[in-house]
Coordinates of N, CA and C in Angstrom, one line a residue:
F1 N 68.1 110.3 59.0 CA 68.8 110.8 58.0 C 68.9 112.3 57.6
Y2 N 67.7 113.0 57.8 CA 67.6 114.4 57.6 C 68.3 115.2 58.6
Q3 N 67.9 114.5 60.0 CA 68.7 115.3 61.0 C 70.3 115.3 61.1
V4 N 70.8 114.0 60.8 CA 72.3 113.6 60.7 C 72.8 114.7 59.6
N5 N 72.2 115.0 58.3 CA 72.6 115.7 57.4 C 72.6 117.4 57.9
A6 N 71.6 117.8 58.5 CA 71.4 118.9 59.1 C 72.4 119.3 60.1
E7 N 72.6 118.4 61.0 CA 73.8 118.6 62.1 C 75.1 118.8 61.5
Q8 N 75.4 118.1 60.3 CA 76.7 118.4 59.3 C 76.8 119.7 58.9
K9 N 75.5 120.2 58.4 CA 75.7 121.3 57.8 C 75.5 122.6 58.8
Q10 N 74.9 122.1 60.0 CA 75.0 123.4 61.1 C 76.4 123.6 61.6
A11 N 77.1 122.4 61.5 CA 78.5 122.4 62.0 C 79.3 123.1 61.0
L12 N 79.0 123.0 59.6 CA 79.7 123.6 58.5 C 79.4 125.2 58.8
L13 N 78.2 125.7 59.1 CA 77.9 127.2 58.9 C 78.7 127.5 60.3
A14 N 78.7 126.9 61.4 CA 79.4 127.4 62.7 C 80.9 127.7 62.3
K15 N 81.6 126.9 61.7 CA 82.9 127.1 61.2 C 82.7 128.3 60.3
A16 N 82.1 128.3 59.3 CA 82.0 129.6 58.5 C 81.8 130.9 59.0
E17 N 81.1 130.9 60.2 CA 80.8 132.1 60.9 C 82.2 132.5 61.8
K18 N 83.0 131.5 62.1 CA 84.2 131.9 62.9 C 85.2 132.2 62.0
L19 N 85.2 132.2 60.7 CA 86.0 132.6 59.7 C 86.1 134.1 59.4
L20 N 85.0 134.8 59.9 CA 84.6 136.1 59.8 C 85.6 137.1 60.9
E21 N 86.0 136.1 61.9 CA 87.0 136.9 62.8 C 88.4 136.5 62.6
L22 N 88.6 136.1 61.5 CA 90.2 135.9 60.9 C 90.7 137.3 60.5
E23 N 91.8 137.6 60.8 CA 92.6 138.9 60.6 C 92.8 138.9 58.9
S24 N 93.3 137.5 58.4 CA 93.5 137.3 57.1 C 92.5 137.0 56.5
V25 N 91.7 137.9 55.5 CA 90.7 137.7 54.6 C 91.2 136.7 53.7
N26 N 92.5 136.5 52.8 CA 92.8 135.6 52.0 C 92.4 134.4 52.8
D27 N 93.0 134.0 53.8 CA 92.9 132.9 54.6 C 91.4 132.5 54.6
A28 N 90.6 133.2 55.2 CA 89.3 133.1 55.3 C 88.6 132.7 54.3
V29 N 88.7 133.2 52.9 CA 88.2 132.9 51.9 C 88.8 131.6 51.3
E30 N 89.9 131.3 51.7 CA 90.3 130.0 51.2 C 89.6 128.7 51.8
H31 N 89.5 129.0 53.4 CA 88.8 127.9 54.1 C 87.3 127.9 53.8
A32 N 86.7 129.2 53.4 CA 85.4 129.1 52.9 C 85.2 128.3 51.8
K33 N 86.4 128.2 50.9 CA 86.0 127.6 49.6 C 86.0 126.0 49.9
K34 N 86.7 125.5 50.9 CA 86.7 124.3 51.4 C 85.5 123.8 51.9
L35 N 85.2 124.9 52.9 CA 83.7 124.3 53.4 C 82.6 124.3 52.5
Q36 N 82.6 125.0 51.2 CA 81.5 125.0 50.1 C 81.9 123.7 49.7
Q37 N 82.8 123.2 49.2 CA 83.2 121.8 48.8 C 82.5 121.0 49.7
V38 N 82.7 120.9 50.8 CA 82.1 119.8 51.7 C 80.8 119.9 51.9
W39 N 80.2 121.1 51.9 CA 78.8 121.4 51.9 C 77.9 120.4 50.6
K40 N 78.8 120.6 49.6 CA 78.2 119.8 48.3 C 78.0 118.5 48.6
T41 N 79.1 117.7 49.5 CA 79.0 116.5 49.7 C 78.1 115.9 50.5
I42 N 77.3 116.9 51.4 CA 76.4 116.5 52.3 C 74.7 116.5 51.7
E43 N 74.2 115.5 51.9 CA 72.7 115.3 51.1 C 71.8 116.3 51.8
H44 N 70.6 116.1 51.4 CA 69.6 116.9 51.6 C 69.1 116.9 53.3
A45 N 69.1 118.1 53.9 CA 68.8 118.0 55.4 C 67.2 118.3 55.5
G46 N 66.4 118.0 54.4 CA 65.1 118.3 54.7 C 64.5 120.1 54.4
K47 N 63.1 120.0 54.0 CA 62.9 121.3 53.6 C 63.1 122.2 54.4
R48 N 62.5 122.1 55.6 CA 62.6 123.4 56.6 C 64.2 123.5 57.1
A49 N 64.9 122.3 57.2 CA 66.3 122.7 57.6 C 67.1 123.6 56.5
E50 N 66.9 123.1 55.2 CA 67.6 123.7 54.2 C 67.1 125.2 54.1
A51 N 65.8 125.5 54.2 CA 65.4 126.8 54.2 C 66.1 127.7 55.0
E52 N 66.5 127.3 56.1 CA 67.3 127.8 57.2 C 68.8 127.9 57.0
L53 N 69.3 126.6 56.7 CA 70.7 126.5 56.8 C 71.3 127.1 55.8
W54 N 71.0 127.0 54.5 CA 71.6 127.3 53.2 C 71.3 128.9 53.2
P55 N 70.4 129.6 53.5 CA 70.7 130.9 53.4 C 71.7 131.5 54.4
A56 N 71.7 131.0 55.5 CA 72.9 131.6 56.5 C 74.1 131.1 56.1
F57 N 74.3 130.2 55.5 CA 75.8 129.7 55.0 C 76.1 130.7 53.9
R58 N 75.2 130.8 52.9 CA 75.5 131.7 51.6 C 75.6 133.1 52.1
K59 N 75.1 133.8 53.4 CA 75.3 135.0 53.6 C 76.6 135.1 54.2
V60 N 77.1 134.2 55.2 CA 78.3 134.2 55.6 C 79.5 134.6 54.3
N61 N 79.2 133.2 53.7 CA 80.2 133.3 52.4 C 80.2 134.6 51.7
D62 N 79.1 135.1 51.6 CA 79.0 136.4 50.6 C 79.7 137.5 51.5
S63 N 79.6 137.6 52.8 CA 80.5 138.4 53.6 C 81.6 138.5 53.3
L64 N 82.2 137.1 53.6 CA 83.7 136.9 53.4 C 84.4 137.3 52.1
F65 N 83.6 137.1 51.0 CA 84.0 137.3 49.6 C 83.9 139.0 49.4
A66 N 82.9 139.7 49.8 CA 82.7 141.1 49.8 C 83.8 141.5 50.7
K67 N 84.3 141.1 51.7 CA 85.5 141.5 52.4 C 86.9 141.5 51.7
K68 N 87.1 140.3 51.0 CA 88.0 140.0 50.1 C 87.9 141.1 49.0
A69 N 86.9 141.4 48.2 CA 86.7 142.3 47.2 C 87.1 143.7 47.7
E70 N 86.7 143.8 48.7 CA 86.9 145.2 49.5 C 88.6 145.3 49.7
A71 N 89.0 144.2 50.2 CA 90.6 144.3 50.7 C 91.1 144.4 49.3
N72 N 90.9 143.9 48.3 CA 91.6 144.0 46.7 C 91.3 145.4 46.3
Q73 N 90.4 145.9 46.4 CA 90.0 147.4 46.0 C 91.1 148.3 46.7
Q74 N 91.2 147.9 48.1 CA 91.9 149.0 49.0 C 93.6 148.7 48.3
E75 N 93.8 147.6 48.1 CA 95.2 147.2 48.0 C 95.5 147.6 46.3
Q76 N 94.6 147.7 45.6 CA 94.8 148.5 44.2 C 95.0 150.0 44.4
T77 N 94.0 150.6 45.3 CA 94.3 151.8 45.3 C 95.8 152.4 46.0
Q78 N 96.1 151.2 47.2 CA 97.3 151.7 47.6 C 98.6 151.7 46.6
L79 N 98.4 150.4 45.6 CA 99.5 150.4 44.6 C 99.3 151.4 43.6
K80 N 98.4 151.9 43.4 CA 98.2 153.0 42.2 C 99.1 154.4 43.0
Q81 N 98.8 154.5 44.3 CA 99.4 155.5 44.8 C 100.8 155.4 44.9
K82 N 101.3 154.2 45.2 CA 102.5 154.0 45.2 C 103.5 154.2 44.0
V83 N 102.8 153.8 43.0 CA 103.2 153.8 41.6 C 103.5 155.4 41.2
V84 N 102.2 156.1 41.6 CA 102.3 157.6 41.3 C 103.4 158.2 42.1
S85 N 103.7 157.7 43.2 CA 105.0 158.3 44.2 C 106.2 157.8 43.6
V86 N 106.4 156.8 43.1 CA 107.7 156.5 42.6 C 107.8 157.1 41.2
K87 N 106.8 157.3 40.4 CA 106.9 157.9 39.1 C 107.4 159.4 39.5
E88 N 107.0 159.9 40.6 CA 107.3 161.4 40.8 C 108.8 161.2 41.6
Q89 N 109.3 160.2 42.1 CA 110.9 160.4 42.6 C 111.8 160.3 41.2
V90 N 111.1 159.2 40.3 CA 112.0 159.0 39.1 C 112.1 160.4 38.2
T91 N 111.0 161.1 38.2 CA 110.7 162.3 37.7 C 111.7 163.3 38.1
Q92 N 111.9 163.3 39.5 CA 112.6 164.6 40.4 C 113.9 164.1 40.1
L93 N 114.3 163.0 39.9 CA 115.9 162.5 39.4 C 116.1 163.2 38.0
E94 N 115.1 163.0 37.0 CA 115.4 163.3 35.7 C 115.7 164.7 35.5
T95 N 114.8 165.5 36.6 CA 114.8 167.0 36.5 C 115.9 167.6 37.3
L96 N 116.5 166.9 38.1 CA 117.7 167.4 39.1 C 119.1 167.1 37.9
L97 N 119.1 166.3 37.4 CA 120.0 165.7 36.2 C 120.2 166.8 35.1
G98 N 118.7 167.1 34.7 CA 118.8 167.9 33.5 C 119.0 169.3 34.0
S99 N 119.0 169.8 34.9 CA 119.5 171.3 35.4 C 120.7 171.4 36.0
A100 N 121.4 170.3 36.5 CA 122.8 170.3 36.6 C 123.5 170.5 35.7
D101 N 124.5 171.5 35.9 CA 125.6 172.0 34.6 C 127.2 172.0 35.2
D102 N 127.3 171.5 36.4 CA 128.7 171.2 36.8 C 128.7 170.1 37.6
K103 N 130.1 169.4 37.4 CA 130.6 168.1 38.0 C 129.7 168.0 39.6
T104 N 129.8 168.9 40.5 CA 129.4 168.6 41.7 C 128.0 168.5 41.6
S105 N 127.0 169.2 41.0 CA 125.5 169.2 40.7 C 125.2 167.6 40.3
V106 N 126.0 167.4 39.1 CA 125.8 166.1 38.3 C 125.7 165.1 39.1
Q107 N 126.8 165.1 40.1 CA 127.1 163.8 40.8 C 126.0 163.9 42.2
V108 N 125.8 164.9 42.6 CA 124.4 165.0 43.5 C 123.3 164.9 43.1
A109 N 123.1 165.0 41.7 CA 121.7 165.0 41.3 C 121.0 163.3 41.5
L110 N 122.1 162.3 41.4 CA 121.3 160.9 41.5 C 121.7 160.6 43.1
Q111 N 122.1 161.4 44.0 CA 122.3 160.7 45.6 C 121.3 159.9 46.2
D112 N 120.1 160.3 45.5 CA 118.9 159.3 46.1 C 118.5 158.1 45.2
K113 N 119.4 157.7 44.4 CA 119.0 156.9 43.1 C 118.5 155.6 43.8
D114 N 119.5 154.9 45.0 CA 119.5 153.9 45.5 C 118.1 153.8 46.0
V115 N 117.6 154.8 46.8 CA 116.4 154.7 47.3 C 115.3 154.5 46.7
V116 N 115.3 155.2 45.5 CA 114.1 155.3 44.5 C 114.2 153.6 43.8
V117 N 115.6 153.5 43.4 CA 115.7 151.7 43.1 C 115.0 150.8 43.9
D118 N 115.1 150.9 45.1 CA 114.5 149.8 46.0 C 113.0 150.3 46.1
A119 N 112.5 151.4 46.0 CA 111.1 151.5 45.9 C 110.3 151.3 44.5
I120 N 111.3 150.8 43.4 CA 110.7 150.4 42.1 C 110.7 148.8 42.3
T121 N 111.8 148.3 43.1 CA 111.9 146.9 43.0 C 110.7 146.3 44.0
A122 N 109.9 147.0 44.9 CA 109.1 146.6 45.8 C 107.8 146.5 44.8
L123 N 107.8 147.1 43.5 CA 106.4 147.2 42.8 C 106.3 146.1 41.9
P124 N 104.9 145.9 41.5 CA 104.9 144.6 40.8 C 106.0 144.6 39.3
M125 N 106.0 143.5 38.8 CA 106.8 143.7 37.5 C 106.2 144.3 36.3
R126 N 105.1 144.3 36.1 CA 104.6 145.1 34.9 C 104.6 146.5 35.3
E127 N 104.7 147.0 36.6 CA 105.0 148.4 36.7 C 106.3 148.8 36.8
R128 N 107.1 147.9 37.1 CA 108.9 148.1 37.3 C 109.5 148.2 35.9
R129 N 109.2 147.5 35.0 CA 110.0 147.6 33.7 C 110.5 149.1 33.2
A130 N 109.2 149.8 32.9 CA 109.5 151.1 32.4 C 110.2 151.9 33.5
L131 N 110.0 151.9 34.6 CA 110.8 152.7 35.7 C 112.2 152.3 35.6
E132 N 112.4 150.9 35.6 CA 113.9 150.5 35.5 C 114.4 151.3 34.2
Q133 N 113.8 151.1 33.4 CA 114.4 151.5 32.0 C 114.8 153.1 32.1
R134 N 113.5 153.8 32.9 CA 114.0 155.4 32.9 C 115.4 155.5 33.9
I135 N 115.1 154.7 35.0 CA 116.5 154.9 35.6 C 117.8 154.6 35.2
Q136 N 117.8 153.7 34.5 CA 119.1 153.3 33.7 C 119.6 154.3 32.6
I137 N 118.5 155.1 31.7 CA 118.4 156.3 31.0 C 119.4 157.2 31.8
V138 N 118.7 157.6 33.1 CA 119.1 158.7 34.1 C 120.7 158.4 34.3
V139 N 120.9 157.1 34.7 CA 122.4 156.8 34.9 C 123.5 156.9 33.7
D140 N 123.0 156.6 32.6 CA 123.7 156.8 31.5 C 124.0 158.2 30.9
Q141 N 122.7 159.0 31.2 CA 123.0 160.3 31.0 C 124.2 161.2 31.9
Q142 N 123.9 160.8 33.3 CA 124.9 161.3 34.0 C 126.4 161.0 33.6
Q143 N 126.4 159.6 33.3 CA 128.0 159.4 32.9 C 128.4 160.2 31.8
L144 N 127.3 160.6 30.8 CA 127.9 161.1 29.7 C 128.0 162.8 30.1
K145 N 127.4 163.2 31.1 CA 127.6 164.6 31.4 C 129.0 164.8 32.2
L146 N 129.0 163.8 33.1 CA 130.4 163.7 33.8 C 131.6 163.7 32.6
T147 N 131.6 162.7 31.8 CA 132.5 162.8 30.7 C 132.8 164.0 29.9
A148 N 131.6 164.6 29.4 CA 131.6 165.9 28.6 C 132.3 167.0 29.6
L149 N 131.8 167.2 31.0 CA 132.4 168.3 31.8 C 133.8 167.8 31.9
A150 N 134.1 166.7 32.2 CA 135.8 166.3 32.3 C 136.9 167.0 31.1
K151 N 136.0 166.7 30.0 CA 136.6 166.8 28.5 C 136.9 168.5 28.5
S152 N 135.6 169.0 28.9 CA 135.6 170.6 28.6 C 136.6 171.3 29.7
A153 N 136.7 170.7 30.8 CA 137.6 171.3 31.9 C 139.0 171.0 31.7
K154 N 139.3 170.0 31.2 CA 140.7 169.9 30.3 C 141.0 170.6 29.5
G155 N 140.2 171.1 28.6 CA 140.0 172.1 27.5 C 140.4 173.3 28.1
Q156 N 139.3 173.8 29.0 CA 139.5 175.1 29.8 C 141.1 175.2 30.4
V157 N 141.7 174.2 30.9 CA 143.0 174.2 31.4 C 143.9 175.0 30.4
Y158 N 143.8 174.1 29.1 CA 144.9 174.6 28.3 C 144.7 176.1 27.5
Q159 N 143.2 176.4 27.6 CA 143.0 177.7 27.2 C 143.4 178.9 28.1
D160 N 143.1 178.5 29.2 CA 144.0 179.3 30.4 C 145.4 179.6 30.3
L161 N 146.0 178.3 29.9 CA 147.3 178.1 29.8 C 147.8 178.9 28.6
F162 N 147.3 178.8 27.6 CA 147.6 179.6 26.2 C 147.2 181.2 26.6
S163 N 146.4 181.5 27.3 CA 146.0 182.7 27.7 C 147.3 183.7 28.4
A164 N 147.8 182.7 29.4 CA 148.8 183.0 30.0 C 150.1 183.4 29.3
L165 N 150.3 182.5 28.4 CA 151.4 182.6 27.4 C 151.5 183.7 26.5
K166 N 150.4 184.1 26.4 CA 150.1 185.3 25.2 C 150.8 186.5 26.2
L167 N 150.3 186.5 27.4 CA 150.8 187.7 28.2 C 152.1 187.8 28.9
W168 N 152.7 186.7 28.6 CA 154.1 186.7 29.0 C 155.2 187.0 28.0
Q169 N 155.7 188.2 28.7 CA 156.9 188.7 27.8 C 158.1 188.6 28.1
T170 N 158.3 188.6 29.4 CA 159.9 187.9 30.0 C 159.8 187.1 31.1
D171 N 160.8 186.5 31.3 CA 160.8 185.5 32.3 C 160.8 185.9 33.6
N172 N 161.2 187.2 34.1 CA 160.9 187.8 35.1 C 159.6 188.1 35.6
E173 N 158.8 188.4 34.5 CA 157.5 189.1 34.7 C 156.3 188.4 34.2
V174 N 156.1 187.1 35.3 CA 154.9 186.3 35.1 C 153.5 186.8 35.2
P175 N 152.6 186.7 34.4 CA 151.4 187.2 34.5 C 150.9 187.0 35.7
E176 N 149.8 187.8 36.1 CA 149.2 187.6 37.4 C 148.1 186.4 37.1
C177 N 147.6 186.4 35.9 CA 146.5 185.0 35.6 C 147.2 183.6 35.6
V178 N 148.4 183.6 35.9 CA 149.1 182.3 36.1 C 148.9 181.8 37.7
T179 N 148.4 182.6 38.2 CA 148.0 181.9 39.8 C 146.7 181.3 39.5
S180 N 146.1 181.4 38.6 CA 144.5 180.8 38.3 C 144.7 179.3 37.9
L181 N 146.1 178.9 37.6 CA 146.4 177.6 36.9 C 146.8 176.9 38.0
S182 N 147.0 175.5 37.7 CA 147.3 174.6 38.5 C 148.7 174.6 39.2
K183 N 149.0 174.1 40.3 CA 150.4 174.2 40.8 C 151.5 173.8 39.8
Q184 N 151.1 172.8 39.3 CA 152.4 172.1 38.3 C 152.5 173.1 37.2
W185 N 151.5 173.8 36.7 CA 151.8 175.0 35.4 C 152.3 176.3 36.2
Q186 N 152.2 176.4 37.3 CA 152.6 177.8 38.1 C 154.0 177.5 38.1
Q187 N 154.6 176.4 38.5 CA 156.0 176.0 38.9 C 156.6 176.0 37.5
C188 N 156.0 175.8 36.4 CA 156.7 175.8 35.2 C 157.1 176.9 34.6
F189 N 156.2 177.9 35.0 CA 156.6 179.5 34.7 C 157.6 180.2 35.8
R190 N 157.5 179.7 37.1 CA 158.6 180.1 37.8 C 160.0 179.5 38.0
E191 N 160.2 178.3 37.5 CA 161.2 177.6 37.8 C 161.9 177.2 36.2
L192 N 162.4 178.4 35.6 CA 162.8 178.2 34.2 C 164.1 177.5 34.2
G193 N 164.6 176.6 33.1 CA 165.8 176.3 33.1 C 166.9 177.3 32.6
A194 N 167.8 177.4 33.2 CA 168.7 178.6 32.6 C 169.4 178.5 31.6
N195 N 169.7 177.5 30.9 CA 170.3 177.2 29.4 C 169.2 176.8 28.6
I196 N 167.9 177.1 28.7 CA 167.0 176.7 27.9 C 166.4 177.9 26.9
E197 N 166.6 178.1 25.4 CA 166.5 179.1 24.9 C 164.8 178.9 24.1
R198 N 164.4 179.8 24.1 CA 162.9 179.7 23.8 C 162.9 179.2 22.1
H199 N 163.6 179.8 21.4 CA 163.8 179.2 20.0 C 164.2 177.8 19.9
E200 N 165.2 177.4 20.6 CA 165.6 176.0 20.6 C 164.4 175.2 21.0
L201 N 163.6 175.5 22.2 CA 162.8 174.6 22.6 C 161.7 174.7 21.8
T202 N 161.3 175.7 20.8 CA 160.2 175.9 19.9 C 160.6 174.8 18.9
I203 N 161.7 174.7 18.5 CA 162.2 173.8 17.6 C 161.9 172.4 18.0
K204 N 162.1 172.3 19.2 CA 162.1 170.7 19.7 C 160.6 170.5 19.8
M205 N 159.8 171.2 20.2 CA 158.3 171.1 20.3 C 157.7 170.9 18.8
E206 N 158.2 171.5 17.8 CA 157.9 171.3 16.5 C 158.2 169.9 16.0
I207 N 159.6 169.4 16.4 CA 159.8 168.1 15.8 C 159.1 167.1 16.6
V208 N 158.8 167.2 17.8 CA 158.0 166.2 18.6 C 156.5 166.2 17.9
A209 N 156.0 167.4 17.6 CA 154.8 167.5 17.2 C 154.7 167.2 15.7
Q210 N 155.7 166.9 15.1 CA 155.8 166.8 13.6 C 155.4 167.9 12.9
Q211 N 155.5 169.2 13.2 CA 155.2 170.2 12.4 C 156.1 171.1 11.7
E212 N 156.2 171.5 10.9 CA 157.3 172.4 10.1 C 157.5 173.7 10.8

């Protein structure tokens, strides 16, 4: 009776020792847990056999779980390093956008956004949420900046136009600053209607604008 039980436990020990050779620590630990359950179902193998088999079996299992703990520690370390790296990338996007002051630089500031988003997606959910929120804020800020720059540029066009009009004394002497305007406005200065009087045109403008 003892001999049969000892042989069964010896077979389990041999299987456990082979688990040390597996590349996947997780798979090895799962198999080890199953072997432990089977070990519990086998009855006593005698005092001498138990004194040899059980310590050996426990030592193998301890080694497997130690490898699992070490692997988990390495995984956590790598994850922390990856999170730090992704946070630095997000911060870089925020810094680039914050220092951008023209349309081109604002557009270029987030050219690496998709790469950063992919890196964030690879992180665990608990790490992703805050970073995804920061990315969304940056995207919204970029749109606000582009809108503000477009509005400012449109206003500058009219300021330049009004400046040219102030310097425009006669039809034949177009101010030099007109060349900085768009082709559409330049054409308006150079191709004047022969039968249009300024006074008459001004009255029409006042009527359209509903101004006295």
